[in-house]
Each structure stands twice: as structure tokens, then as C-alpha cells.
Amino acid sequence: MEWRYGRKVLWTGLGLLLGAVVGIGGFFTQAKGDNPTRRFITINMINANGTLATYLQKAESVSPELAAGREALSESLGFWMQAAIESRDLAEFEKSYDILTRYFIADRDYIVWKLSPEGEAKVSTNALGDDLRIIGALLEGSKVWRKGHPEWKQTARELTEALLNRSQNNGYLVDFYDFSRQEMPDTLSLAYVDLPALKGLQNEGILDQDTYIRYHSLLRNMPDDGVFYPKSFHVVTREYIYEDKVNLIDQLLIAMYAGETGRDQAALHQFLKEEFGQAGKLAGQYTRADRKAAVDYESPSVYGLAIKFALQMGDRPLAEQLYERLQTFKGRDPQYPGGYVFGKNTHIFDNLLPLLGEYAIQRGGHGK
């Protein structure tokens, strides 16, 4: 269980414990518009109102800090918007924008991080990483589809202004802001420093250059332990914070954003290459001190991001090896072809991030 945004969200690669590996088929054969993972999501993971369900199976929420059952996350929406851009699916992007404004924003000036399956907001907090991903997608969508949707860019501007006005602490945006209690933490998770989105805001004149440089320097100059990056940055003490166990999803997001600065990423790249070469897999978490796997499970989400990172590093052979491993977890349940389903259940991230990895390797270019 991983703390995210001051709330707990399960992101552990459901069901990927040690088990038999199934055969690989159809390598690179699916066009983006006919992607089986995308088809699984649209058939099985979308609620009646169009929001993306967090889990395949229904379950009652036991805490506002936990995502459960068919509840919808702003994080899922952001990844889905990125997938629509990658596949050049204008209709799906337009639907996502409607979901964003109809439910996640509604009559607010911020994006709530979680909704009920019916689209009701029972929390009053945002999630910075999700916000920047969605804002970045709105700006990128405006570039990809240049005609007819000026409201995308305007929404991105309004959301950014709300963040800058209310969610800054000591000169930095922080992980979340409670708009009801008017409270915020002192930490900025480095996996939320979405430099491409921030650069897009600077290019549009929404974010000034000095502010962008502040975040650019945060990643460019951050320390590391020889392989892994810190987890977060304390905006008051200006100290980088490490944790004893590292979540590989966080590490890969940080690495890809830090790659925008020209920072040397060779150590993490070499670790992933050697670990996969020796173990034949990547674990979901590692112990920082000894670089050993801290858990038995593998995560489709990790493989989706690792593919993108390998491509960003120009290592196509590693990306293809990771892709092959990812495909061994796909479609194991014949009731849900194309999905990463285990024990009749799955987490939306374990389908969205693999989808983005699949698109990246099919595109054959840069993994960002």
C-alpha cells in the first residue's frame, strides 16, 4: 500500500505474484485503434456516466482516503487523456474533457482527486500530479487538434491559476490542497513535478520563466543514492527526503521528468537493465540500502513506465524485452481478453500504464 496525496491508494500490481508465464503472441501486430488493452478498458472499466472505474469489481468505500471499487480517480482521467492523444482519438479526448468539466470540476475551480461511481465528489482535495497531467494533456491536445477547441487551453489556464493562488507553500506547489479546510502539506513529491506540463504552461505564458526554472532545477540538481532518487522535497526546510523502500513507479516517473533537464540517468538505466537481465523481471518495490527486491509481485504499471523510460534512454532492445514480459500478463483471464486481470479483478493503472507503454513501443520513438 502506497501513500499518495496524503491518502492511501492501492497500486501494487494486482495478482502478479510468482506464477507461470503464458506464451507471447501478436507482438507488435495491433494497430493503435484496435489495441486490445484499450478495448478491454472501454468495455469493462468505464462507469455508466463515462468515468473510469478504479477497479473492475465493485466494492464499498471504507474511507475517503482510499479508492475502492468503481470509484473514479483524476489520475486515471489524465492517463486516459494521454492515451487519446497518443492514438490521435479526438472523439475520446472530447469525451474526457466533458467528464473533466462535468464531474471532476463541476462548479469548482479545481479538480477533485476522487469521485463516487455516480460522479459525486465526497472529498475537497486535489492531487497535484493528476492536475498537471490533465493540464498538460489539455495543452498538448490543443496542439494536436489545432482547430475548434479554445476551451481546452482556457480550462488549463484557469486550473493553473487556482493552483498558483491557493496550493503554493513557500514558493512551491505541494502534493495537495484541502479546499474545504484550507490546509496543505509541506512536501512536494518529486514524481509530481511534471516538467513537460510545466514547460507547456511556460510556453503559453501561463507560468513565468523563473517559476519553471525553479522546478527544472529541483530535478536537475536533486541528489541520488547512486541509483535511486529521493521520494519528495520538503518545501520549508528545502531538504530532499528519502524512504527506505522505493516504489519503482515513482522512480520511473521522476526519472522521465528529470530526463527533460538533460540529467545523467545512466545509473538507474543500468540498474534496470542488470536487474531484468539477472532476475528476468522487475519487482514493484526495492530496498534502497541493498537494491534488492522488497516484494514478490510484478506490476504491469511498472513495465508500462519502464518501456517508456528505456525508449527515452534510447535503449530499444531493453524496451522490447520489457514489452515481451509485459505481454505475458495480458489476457490471462479469457473472460477479459486484452486486460491485465488477475483473480477476476484489476486496477485501472495496471491497464492504463501498459497501454501507454504499448503505444510508445509501437510508435518506435521517444518514450515520453
PDB file of N, CA and C in Angstrom, residues 12-102:
ATOM      1  N   THR A  12      -0.401  -1.882  -6.445  1.00  0.00           N
ATOM      2  CA  THR A  12       0.607  -2.903  -6.205  1.00  0.00           C
ATOM      3  C   THR A  12       0.628  -3.989  -7.270  1.00  0.00           C
ATOM      4  N   GLY A  13       0.019  -3.738  -8.435  1.00  0.00           N
ATOM      5  CA  GLY A  13       0.064  -4.762  -9.466  1.00  0.00           C
ATOM      6  C   GLY A  13      -0.748  -5.972  -9.055  1.00  0.00           C
ATOM      7  N   LEU A  14      -2.070  -5.839  -9.078  1.00  0.00           N
ATOM      8  CA  LEU A  14      -2.959  -6.860  -8.545  1.00  0.00           C
ATOM      9  C   LEU A  14      -2.636  -8.239  -9.093  1.00  0.00           C
ATOM     10  N   GLY A  15      -2.427  -9.172  -8.174  1.00  0.00           N
ATOM     11  CA  GLY A  15      -2.351 -10.558  -8.562  1.00  0.00           C
ATOM     12  C   GLY A  15      -1.069 -11.000  -9.207  1.00  0.00           C
ATOM     13  N   LEU A  16      -0.082 -10.100  -9.394  1.00  0.00           N
ATOM     14  CA  LEU A  16       1.106 -10.512 -10.114  1.00  0.00           C
ATOM     15  C   LEU A  16       2.128 -11.120  -9.174  1.00  0.00           C
ATOM     16  N   LEU A  17       1.724 -12.135  -8.451  1.00  0.00           N
ATOM     17  CA  LEU A  17       2.653 -12.886  -7.633  1.00  0.00           C
ATOM     18  C   LEU A  17       3.346 -13.907  -8.514  1.00  0.00           C
ATOM     19  N   LEU A  18       4.341 -14.594  -7.941  1.00  0.00           N
ATOM     20  CA  LEU A  18       5.081 -15.577  -8.712  1.00  0.00           C
ATOM     21  C   LEU A  18       4.126 -16.599  -9.301  1.00  0.00           C
ATOM     22  N   GLY A  19       4.245 -16.848 -10.591  1.00  0.00           N
ATOM     23  CA  GLY A  19       3.345 -17.797 -11.227  1.00  0.00           C
ATOM     24  C   GLY A  19       3.859 -18.180 -12.592  1.00  0.00           C
ATOM     25  N   ALA A  20       3.103 -19.009 -13.250  1.00  0.00           N
ATOM     26  CA  ALA A  20       3.522 -19.488 -14.557  1.00  0.00           C
ATOM     27  C   ALA A  20       3.420 -18.377 -15.584  1.00  0.00           C
ATOM     28  N   VAL A  21       4.332 -18.400 -16.528  1.00  0.00           N
ATOM     29  CA  VAL A  21       4.356 -17.419 -17.608  1.00  0.00           C
ATOM     30  C   VAL A  21       3.653 -18.018 -18.819  1.00  0.00           C
ATOM     31  N   VAL A  22       2.703 -17.266 -19.343  1.00  0.00           N
ATOM     32  CA  VAL A  22       1.990 -17.755 -20.512  1.00  0.00           C
ATOM     33  C   VAL A  22       2.725 -17.344 -21.771  1.00  0.00           C
ATOM     34  N   GLY A  23       2.338 -17.931 -22.885  1.00  0.00           N
ATOM     35  CA  GLY A  23       3.031 -17.660 -24.141  1.00  0.00           C
ATOM     36  C   GLY A  23       2.786 -16.261 -24.650  1.00  0.00           C
ATOM     37  N   ILE A  24       3.682 -15.803 -25.513  1.00  0.00           N
ATOM     38  CA  ILE A  24       3.617 -14.464 -26.095  1.00  0.00           C
ATOM     39  C   ILE A  24       3.083 -14.591 -27.513  1.00  0.00           C
ATOM     40  N   GLY A  25       2.155 -13.753 -27.860  1.00  0.00           N
ATOM     41  CA  GLY A  25       1.649 -13.798 -29.219  1.00  0.00           C
ATOM     42  C   GLY A  25       1.266 -12.428 -29.710  1.00  0.00           C
ATOM     43  N   GLY A  26       1.291 -12.253 -31.007  1.00  0.00           N
ATOM     44  CA  GLY A  26       0.840 -11.000 -31.593  1.00  0.00           C
ATOM     45  C   GLY A  26       1.740  -9.836 -31.305  1.00  0.00           C
ATOM     46  N   PHE A  27       3.056 -10.060 -31.174  1.00  0.00           N
ATOM     47  CA  PHE A  27       3.995  -8.984 -30.828  1.00  0.00           C
ATOM     48  C   PHE A  27       3.978  -7.912 -31.912  1.00  0.00           C
ATOM     49  N   PHE A  28       3.618  -6.690 -31.499  1.00  0.00           N
ATOM     50  CA  PHE A  28       3.608  -5.522 -32.391  1.00  0.00           C
ATOM     51  C   PHE A  28       2.587  -5.642 -33.523  1.00  0.00           C
ATOM     52  N   THR A  29       1.566  -6.481 -33.385  1.00  0.00           N
ATOM     53  CA  THR A  29       0.657  -6.687 -34.511  1.00  0.00           C
ATOM     54  C   THR A  29      -0.580  -5.807 -34.453  1.00  0.00           C
ATOM     55  N   GLN A  30      -0.843  -5.183 -33.298  1.00  0.00           N
ATOM     56  CA  GLN A  30      -2.091  -4.441 -33.162  1.00  0.00           C
ATOM     57  C   GLN A  30      -1.889  -2.974 -33.498  1.00  0.00           C
ATOM     58  N   ALA A  31      -2.721  -2.458 -34.359  1.00  0.00           N
ATOM     59  CA  ALA A  31      -2.725  -1.020 -34.600  1.00  0.00           C
ATOM     60  C   ALA A  31      -3.292  -0.318 -33.382  1.00  0.00           C
ATOM     61  N   LYS A  32      -2.937   0.948 -33.234  1.00  0.00           N
ATOM     62  CA  LYS A  32      -3.375   1.676 -32.045  1.00  0.00           C
ATOM     63  C   LYS A  32      -4.898   1.693 -31.922  1.00  0.00           C
ATOM     64  N   GLY A  33      -5.594   1.870 -33.026  1.00  0.00           N
ATOM     65  CA  GLY A  33      -7.039   1.974 -32.958  1.00  0.00           C
ATOM     66  C   GLY A  33      -7.707   0.663 -32.596  1.00  0.00           C
ATOM     67  N   ASP A  34      -6.977  -0.460 -32.702  1.00  0.00           N
ATOM     68  CA  ASP A  34      -7.546  -1.766 -32.399  1.00  0.00           C
ATOM     69  C   ASP A  34      -6.787  -2.415 -31.249  1.00  0.00           C
ATOM     70  N   ASN A  35      -6.280  -1.614 -30.351  1.00  0.00           N
ATOM     71  CA  ASN A  35      -5.482  -2.135 -29.247  1.00  0.00           C
ATOM     72  C   ASN A  35      -6.369  -2.913 -28.272  1.00  0.00           C
ATOM     73  N   PRO A  36      -6.023  -4.168 -27.974  1.00  0.00           N
ATOM     74  CA  PRO A  36      -6.865  -4.973 -27.087  1.00  0.00           C
ATOM     75  C   PRO A  36      -6.965  -4.407 -25.670  1.00  0.00           C
ATOM     76  N   THR A  37      -5.893  -3.786 -25.181  1.00  0.00           N
ATOM     77  CA  THR A  37      -5.943  -3.194 -23.846  1.00  0.00           C
ATOM     78  C   THR A  37      -6.934  -2.043 -23.810  1.00  0.00           C
ATOM     79  N   ARG A  38      -6.874  -1.220 -24.830  1.00  0.00           N
ATOM     80  CA  ARG A  38      -7.825  -0.114 -24.912  1.00  0.00           C
ATOM     81  C   ARG A  38      -9.251  -0.638 -24.990  1.00  0.00           C
ATOM     82  N   ARG A  39      -9.444  -1.682 -25.776  1.00  0.00           N
ATOM     83  CA  ARG A  39     -10.792  -2.254 -25.913  1.00  0.00           C
ATOM     84  C   ARG A  39     -11.268  -2.818 -24.584  1.00  0.00           C
ATOM     85  N   PHE A  40     -10.375  -3.495 -23.848  1.00  0.00           N
ATOM     86  CA  PHE A  40     -10.762  -4.009 -22.532  1.00  0.00           C
ATOM     87  C   PHE A  40     -11.211  -2.876 -21.627  1.00  0.00           C
ATOM     88  N   ILE A  41     -10.474  -1.764 -21.616  1.00  0.00           N
ATOM     89  CA  ILE A  41     -10.820  -0.631 -20.758  1.00  0.00           C
ATOM     90  C   ILE A  41     -12.184  -0.070 -21.130  1.00  0.00           C
ATOM     91  N   THR A  42     -12.408   0.145 -22.412  1.00  0.00           N
ATOM     92  CA  THR A  42     -13.676   0.762 -22.823  1.00  0.00           C
ATOM     93  C   THR A  42     -14.874  -0.145 -22.546  1.00  0.00           C
ATOM     94  N   ILE A  43     -14.674  -1.444 -22.589  1.00  0.00           N
ATOM     95  CA  ILE A  43     -15.787  -2.374 -22.355  1.00  0.00           C
ATOM     96  C   ILE A  43     -16.034  -2.601 -20.871  1.00  0.00           C
ATOM     97  N   ASN A  44     -14.959  -2.678 -20.081  1.00  0.00           N
ATOM     98  CA  ASN A  44     -15.082  -3.162 -18.705  1.00  0.00           C
ATOM     99  C   ASN A  44     -14.806  -2.135 -17.609  1.00  0.00           C
ATOM    100  N   MET A  45     -14.095  -1.057 -17.921  1.00  0.00           N
ATOM    101  CA  MET A  45     -13.618  -0.169 -16.863  1.00  0.00           C
ATOM    102  C   MET A  45     -14.239   1.220 -16.906  1.00  0.00           C
ATOM    103  N   ILE A  46     -15.305   1.379 -17.648  1.00  0.00           N
ATOM    104  CA  ILE A  46     -15.963   2.682 -17.734  1.00  0.00           C
ATOM    105  C   ILE A  46     -17.347   2.591 -17.105  1.00  0.00           C
ATOM    106  N   ASN A  47     -17.609   3.477 -16.165  1.00  0.00           N
ATOM    107  CA  ASN A  47     -18.902   3.529 -15.487  1.00  0.00           C
ATOM    108  C   ASN A  47     -19.982   4.069 -16.425  1.00  0.00           C
ATOM    109  N   ALA A  48     -21.221   3.963 -15.996  1.00  0.00           N
ATOM    110  CA  ALA A  48     -22.346   4.391 -16.821  1.00  0.00           C
ATOM    111  C   ALA A  48     -22.272   5.869 -17.185  1.00  0.00           C
ATOM    112  N   ASN A  49     -21.674   6.677 -16.297  1.00  0.00           N
ATOM    113  CA  ASN A  49     -21.572   8.117 -16.558  1.00  0.00           C
ATOM    114  C   ASN A  49     -20.329   8.494 -17.361  1.00  0.00           C
ATOM    115  N   GLY A  50     -19.524   7.498 -17.748  1.00  0.00           N
ATOM    116  CA  GLY A  50     -18.349   7.764 -18.561  1.00  0.00           C
ATOM    117  C   GLY A  50     -17.052   7.885 -17.792  1.00  0.00           C
ATOM    118  N   THR A  51     -17.108   7.901 -16.450  1.00  0.00           N
ATOM    119  CA  THR A  51     -15.882   7.962 -15.661  1.00  0.00           C
ATOM    120  C   THR A  51     -15.186   6.602 -15.654  1.00  0.00           C
ATOM    121  N   LEU A  52     -13.880   6.614 -15.444  1.00  0.00           N
ATOM    122  CA  LEU A  52     -13.086   5.389 -15.409  1.00  0.00           C
ATOM    123  C   LEU A  52     -13.102   4.794 -14.010  1.00  0.00           C
ATOM    124  N   ALA A  53     -13.517   3.552 -13.891  1.00  0.00           N
ATOM    125  CA  ALA A  53     -13.553   2.876 -12.598  1.00  0.00           C
ATOM    126  C   ALA A  53     -12.140   2.515 -12.164  1.00  0.00           C
ATOM    127  N   THR A  54     -11.871   2.594 -10.863  1.00  0.00           N
ATOM    128  CA  THR A  54     -10.547   2.254 -10.353  1.00  0.00           C
ATOM    129  C   THR A  54     -10.313   0.752 -10.367  1.00  0.00           C
ATOM    130  N   TYR A  55     -11.329  -0.021 -10.008  1.00  0.00           N
ATOM    131  CA  TYR A  55     -11.230  -1.479 -10.021  1.00  0.00           C
ATOM    132  C   TYR A  55     -12.304  -2.069 -10.926  1.00  0.00           C
ATOM    133  N   LEU A  56     -12.040  -3.251 -11.415  1.00  0.00           N
ATOM    134  CA  LEU A  56     -13.010  -3.956 -12.235  1.00  0.00           C
ATOM    135  C   LEU A  56     -14.238  -4.339 -11.419  1.00  0.00           C
ATOM    136  N   GLN A  57     -14.019  -4.847 -10.207  1.00  0.00           N
ATOM    137  CA  GLN A  57     -15.116  -5.320  -9.372  1.00  0.00           C
ATOM    138  C   GLN A  57     -15.618  -4.224  -8.430  1.00  0.00           C
ATOM    139  N   LYS A  58     -16.892  -4.281  -8.136  1.00  0.00           N
ATOM    140  CA  LYS A  58     -17.493  -3.325  -7.205  1.00  0.00           C
ATOM    141  C   LYS A  58     -17.028  -3.610  -5.780  1.00  0.00           C
ATOM    142  N   ALA A  59     -16.901  -2.552  -4.991  1.00  0.00           N
ATOM    143  CA  ALA A  59     -16.585  -2.675  -3.568  1.00  0.00           C
ATOM    144  C   ALA A  59     -16.978  -1.375  -2.894  1.00  0.00           C
ATOM    145  N   GLU A  60     -17.387  -1.485  -1.640  1.00  0.00           N
ATOM    146  CA  GLU A  60     -17.792  -0.309  -0.888  1.00  0.00           C
ATOM    147  C   GLU A  60     -16.558   0.435  -0.367  1.00  0.00           C
ATOM    148  N   SER A  61     -16.620   1.750  -0.419  1.00  0.00           N
ATOM    149  CA  SER A  61     -15.542   2.570   0.118  1.00  0.00           C
ATOM    150  C   SER A  61     -15.600   2.540   1.641  1.00  0.00           C
ATOM    151  N   VAL A  62     -14.457   2.273   2.256  1.00  0.00           N
ATOM    152  CA  VAL A  62     -14.400   2.224   3.720  1.00  0.00           C
ATOM    153  C   VAL A  62     -13.758   3.475   4.301  1.00  0.00           C
ATOM    154  N   SER A  63     -13.178   4.307   3.434  1.00  0.00           N
ATOM    155  CA  SER A  63     -12.509   5.514   3.904  1.00  0.00           C
ATOM    156  C   SER A  63     -12.399   6.506   2.754  1.00  0.00           C
ATOM    157  N   PRO A  64     -12.596   7.808   3.041  1.00  0.00           N
ATOM    158  CA  PRO A  64     -12.405   8.797   1.974  1.00  0.00           C
ATOM    159  C   PRO A  64     -10.967   8.860   1.488  1.00  0.00           C
ATOM    160  N   GLU A  65     -10.031   8.285   2.259  1.00  0.00           N
ATOM    161  CA  GLU A  65      -8.628   8.299   1.868  1.00  0.00           C
ATOM    162  C   GLU A  65      -8.254   7.128   0.976  1.00  0.00           C
ATOM    163  N   LEU A  66      -9.187   6.213   0.739  1.00  0.00           N
ATOM    164  CA  LEU A  66      -8.920   5.040  -0.074  1.00  0.00           C
ATOM    165  C   LEU A  66      -9.820   5.035  -1.305  1.00  0.00           C
ATOM    166  N   ALA A  67      -9.249   4.681  -2.437  1.00  0.00           N
ATOM    167  CA  ALA A  67     -10.056   4.469  -3.633  1.00  0.00           C
ATOM    168  C   ALA A  67     -10.520   3.030  -3.649  1.00  0.00           C
ATOM    169  N   ALA A  68     -11.808   2.828  -3.877  1.00  0.00           N
ATOM    170  CA  ALA A  68     -12.375   1.485  -3.809  1.00  0.00           C
ATOM    171  C   ALA A  68     -13.301   1.238  -4.986  1.00  0.00           C
ATOM    172  N   GLY A  69     -13.398  -0.031  -5.364  1.00  0.00           N
ATOM    173  CA  GLY A  69     -14.398  -0.461  -6.330  1.00  0.00           C
ATOM    174  C   GLY A  69     -14.444   0.387  -7.583  1.00  0.00           C
ATOM    175  N   ARG A  70     -15.617   0.874  -7.915  1.00  0.00           N
ATOM    176  CA  ARG A  70     -15.846   1.600  -9.159  1.00  0.00           C
ATOM    177  C   ARG A  70     -15.700   3.108  -9.000  1.00  0.00           C
ATOM    178  N   GLU A  71     -15.128   3.557  -7.888  1.00  0.00           N
ATOM    179  CA  GLU A  71     -14.837   4.983  -7.744  1.00  0.00           C
ATOM    180  C   GLU A  71     -13.868   5.420  -8.832  1.00  0.00           C
ATOM    181  N   ALA A  72     -13.908   6.696  -9.182  1.00  0.00           N
ATOM    182  CA  ALA A  72     -13.110   7.220 -10.289  1.00  0.00           C
ATOM    183  C   ALA A  72     -12.062   8.193  -9.771  1.00  0.00           C
ATOM    184  N   LEU A  73     -10.866   8.142 -10.358  1.00  0.00           N
ATOM    185  CA  LEU A  73      -9.747   8.982  -9.956  1.00  0.00           C
ATOM    186  C   LEU A  73      -9.373   9.966 -11.059  1.00  0.00           C
ATOM    187  N   SER A  74      -8.991  11.168 -10.650  1.00  0.00           N
ATOM    188  CA  SER A  74      -8.495  12.139 -11.619  1.00  0.00           C
ATOM    189  C   SER A  74      -7.213  11.630 -12.267  1.00  0.00           C
ATOM    190  N   GLU A  75      -6.453  10.830 -11.545  1.00  0.00           N
ATOM    191  CA  GLU A  75      -5.224  10.251 -12.087  1.00  0.00           C
ATOM    192  C   GLU A  75      -5.524   9.391 -13.313  1.00  0.00           C
ATOM    193  N   SER A  76      -6.577   8.594 -13.221  1.00  0.00           N
ATOM    194  CA  SER A  76      -6.964   7.747 -14.348  1.00  0.00           C
ATOM    195  C   SER A  76      -7.354   8.597 -15.554  1.00  0.00           C
ATOM    196  N   LEU A  77      -8.096   9.658 -15.302  1.00  0.00           N
ATOM    197  CA  LEU A  77      -8.527  10.529 -16.392  1.00  0.00           C
ATOM    198  C   LEU A  77      -7.325  11.119 -17.120  1.00  0.00           C
ATOM    199  N   GLY A  78      -6.311  11.552 -16.378  1.00  0.00           N
ATOM    200  CA  GLY A  78      -5.132  12.137 -17.011  1.00  0.00           C
ATOM    201  C   GLY A  78      -4.412  11.150 -17.907  1.00  0.00           C
ATOM    202  N   PHE A  79      -4.221   9.920 -17.432  1.00  0.00           N
ATOM    203  CA  PHE A  79      -3.564   8.904 -18.259  1.00  0.00           C
ATOM    204  C   PHE A  79      -4.416   8.566 -19.493  1.00  0.00           C
ATOM    205  N   TRP A  80      -5.722   8.529 -19.321  1.00  0.00           N
ATOM    206  CA  TRP A  80      -6.623   8.224 -20.436  1.00  0.00           C
ATOM    207  C   TRP A  80      -6.574   9.325 -21.493  1.00  0.00           C
ATOM    208  N   MET A  81      -6.462  10.568 -21.052  1.00  0.00           N
ATOM    209  CA  MET A  81      -6.331  11.682 -21.995  1.00  0.00           C
ATOM    210  C   MET A  81      -5.005  11.572 -22.755  1.00  0.00           C
ATOM    211  N   GLN A  82      -3.943  11.174 -22.058  1.00  0.00           N
ATOM    212  CA  GLN A  82      -2.666  10.965 -22.738  1.00  0.00           C
ATOM    213  C   GLN A  82      -2.783   9.855 -23.775  1.00  0.00           C
ATOM    214  N   ALA A  83      -3.513   8.793 -23.444  1.00  0.00           N
ATOM    215  CA  ALA A  83      -3.695   7.696 -24.386  1.00  0.00           C
ATOM    216  C   ALA A  83      -4.482   8.150 -25.612  1.00  0.00           C
ATOM    217  N   ALA A  84      -5.486   9.006 -25.410  1.00  0.00           N
ATOM    218  CA  ALA A  84      -6.250   9.527 -26.543  1.00  0.00           C
ATOM    219  C   ALA A  84      -5.365  10.351 -27.462  1.00  0.00           C
ATOM    220  N   ILE A  85      -4.453  11.114 -26.886  1.00  0.00           N
ATOM    221  CA  ILE A  85      -3.515  11.893 -27.702  1.00  0.00           C
ATOM    222  C   ILE A  85      -2.588  10.963 -28.470  1.00  0.00           C
ATOM    223  N   GLU A  86      -2.051   9.947 -27.789  1.00  0.00           N
ATOM    224  CA  GLU A  86      -1.123   9.016 -28.438  1.00  0.00           C
ATOM    225  C   GLU A  86      -1.788   8.298 -29.616  1.00  0.00           C
ATOM    226  N   SER A  87      -3.056   7.957 -29.478  1.00  0.00           N
ATOM    227  CA  SER A  87      -3.771   7.230 -30.543  1.00  0.00           C
ATOM    228  C   SER A  87      -4.505   8.173 -31.486  1.00  0.00           C
ATOM    229  N   ARG A  88      -4.351   9.483 -31.257  1.00  0.00           N
ATOM    230  CA  ARG A  88      -4.998  10.509 -32.074  1.00  0.00           C
ATOM    231  C   ARG A  88      -6.510  10.284 -32.150  1.00  0.00           C
ATOM    232  N   ASP A  89      -7.094   9.994 -30.996  1.00  0.00           N
ATOM    233  CA  ASP A  89      -8.530   9.725 -30.905  1.00  0.00           C
ATOM    234  C   ASP A  89      -9.232  10.977 -30.392  1.00  0.00           C
ATOM    235  N   LEU A  90      -9.600  11.833 -31.317  1.00  0.00           N
ATOM    236  CA  LEU A  90     -10.229  13.101 -30.953  1.00  0.00           C
ATOM    237  C   LEU A  90     -11.545  12.884 -30.216  1.00  0.00           C
ATOM    238  N   ALA A  91     -12.352  11.944 -30.660  1.00  0.00           N
ATOM    239  CA  ALA A  91     -13.661  11.717 -30.031  1.00  0.00           C
ATOM    240  C   ALA A  91     -13.488  11.332 -28.564  1.00  0.00           C
ATOM    241  N   GLU A  92     -12.497  10.474 -28.261  1.00  0.00           N
ATOM    242  CA  GLU A  92     -12.280  10.059 -26.880  1.00  0.00           C
ATOM    243  C   GLU A  92     -11.745  11.208 -26.045  1.00  0.00           C
ATOM    244  N   PHE A  93     -10.902  12.045 -26.640  1.00  0.00           N
ATOM    245  CA  PHE A  93     -10.385  13.196 -25.907  1.00  0.00           C
ATOM    246  C   PHE A  93     -11.515  14.177 -25.586  1.00  0.00           C
ATOM    247  N   GLU A  94     -12.410  14.370 -26.521  1.00  0.00           N
ATOM    248  CA  GLU A  94     -13.554  15.251 -26.286  1.00  0.00           C
ATOM    249  C   GLU A  94     -14.441  14.702 -25.167  1.00  0.00           C
ATOM    250  N   LYS A  95     -14.647  13.390 -25.156  1.00  0.00           N
ATOM    251  CA  LYS A  95     -15.411  12.781 -24.066  1.00  0.00           C
ATOM    252  C   LYS A  95     -14.721  13.008 -22.725  1.00  0.00           C
ATOM    253  N   SER A  96     -13.401  12.858 -22.716  1.00  0.00           N
ATOM    254  CA  SER A  96     -12.646  13.047 -21.476  1.00  0.00           C
ATOM    255  C   SER A  96     -12.756  14.473 -20.973  1.00  0.00           C
ATOM    256  N   TYR A  97     -12.721  15.415 -21.886  1.00  0.00           N
ATOM    257  CA  TYR A  97     -12.873  16.816 -21.476  1.00  0.00           C
ATOM    258  C   TYR A  97     -14.253  17.051 -20.866  1.00  0.00           C
ATOM    259  N   ASP A  98     -15.267  16.427 -21.454  1.00  0.00           N
ATOM    260  CA  ASP A  98     -16.622  16.548 -20.910  1.00  0.00           C
ATOM    261  C   ASP A  98     -16.697  15.956 -19.507  1.00  0.00           C
ATOM    262  N   ILE A  99     -16.074  14.786 -19.298  1.00  0.00           N
ATOM    263  CA  ILE A  99     -16.044  14.167 -17.972  1.00  0.00           C
ATOM    264  C   ILE A  99     -15.309  15.071 -16.985  1.00  0.00           C
ATOM    265  N   LEU A 100     -14.218  15.645 -17.420  1.00  0.00           N
ATOM    266  CA  LEU A 100     -13.448  16.550 -16.568  1.00  0.00           C
ATOM    267  C   LEU A 100     -14.302  17.710 -16.083  1.00  0.00           C
ATOM    268  N   THR A 101     -14.956  18.392 -16.995  1.00  0.00           N
ATOM    269  CA  THR A 101     -15.705  19.590 -16.627  1.00  0.00           C
ATOM    270  C   THR A 101     -17.038  19.265 -15.966  1.00  0.00           C
ATOM    271  N   ARG A 102     -17.661  18.172 -16.364  1.00  0.00           N
ATOM    272  CA  ARG A 102     -18.983  17.812 -15.835  1.00  0.00           C
ATOM    273  C   ARG A 102     -18.896  17.271 -14.404  1.00  0.00           C
TER     274      ARG A 102
END
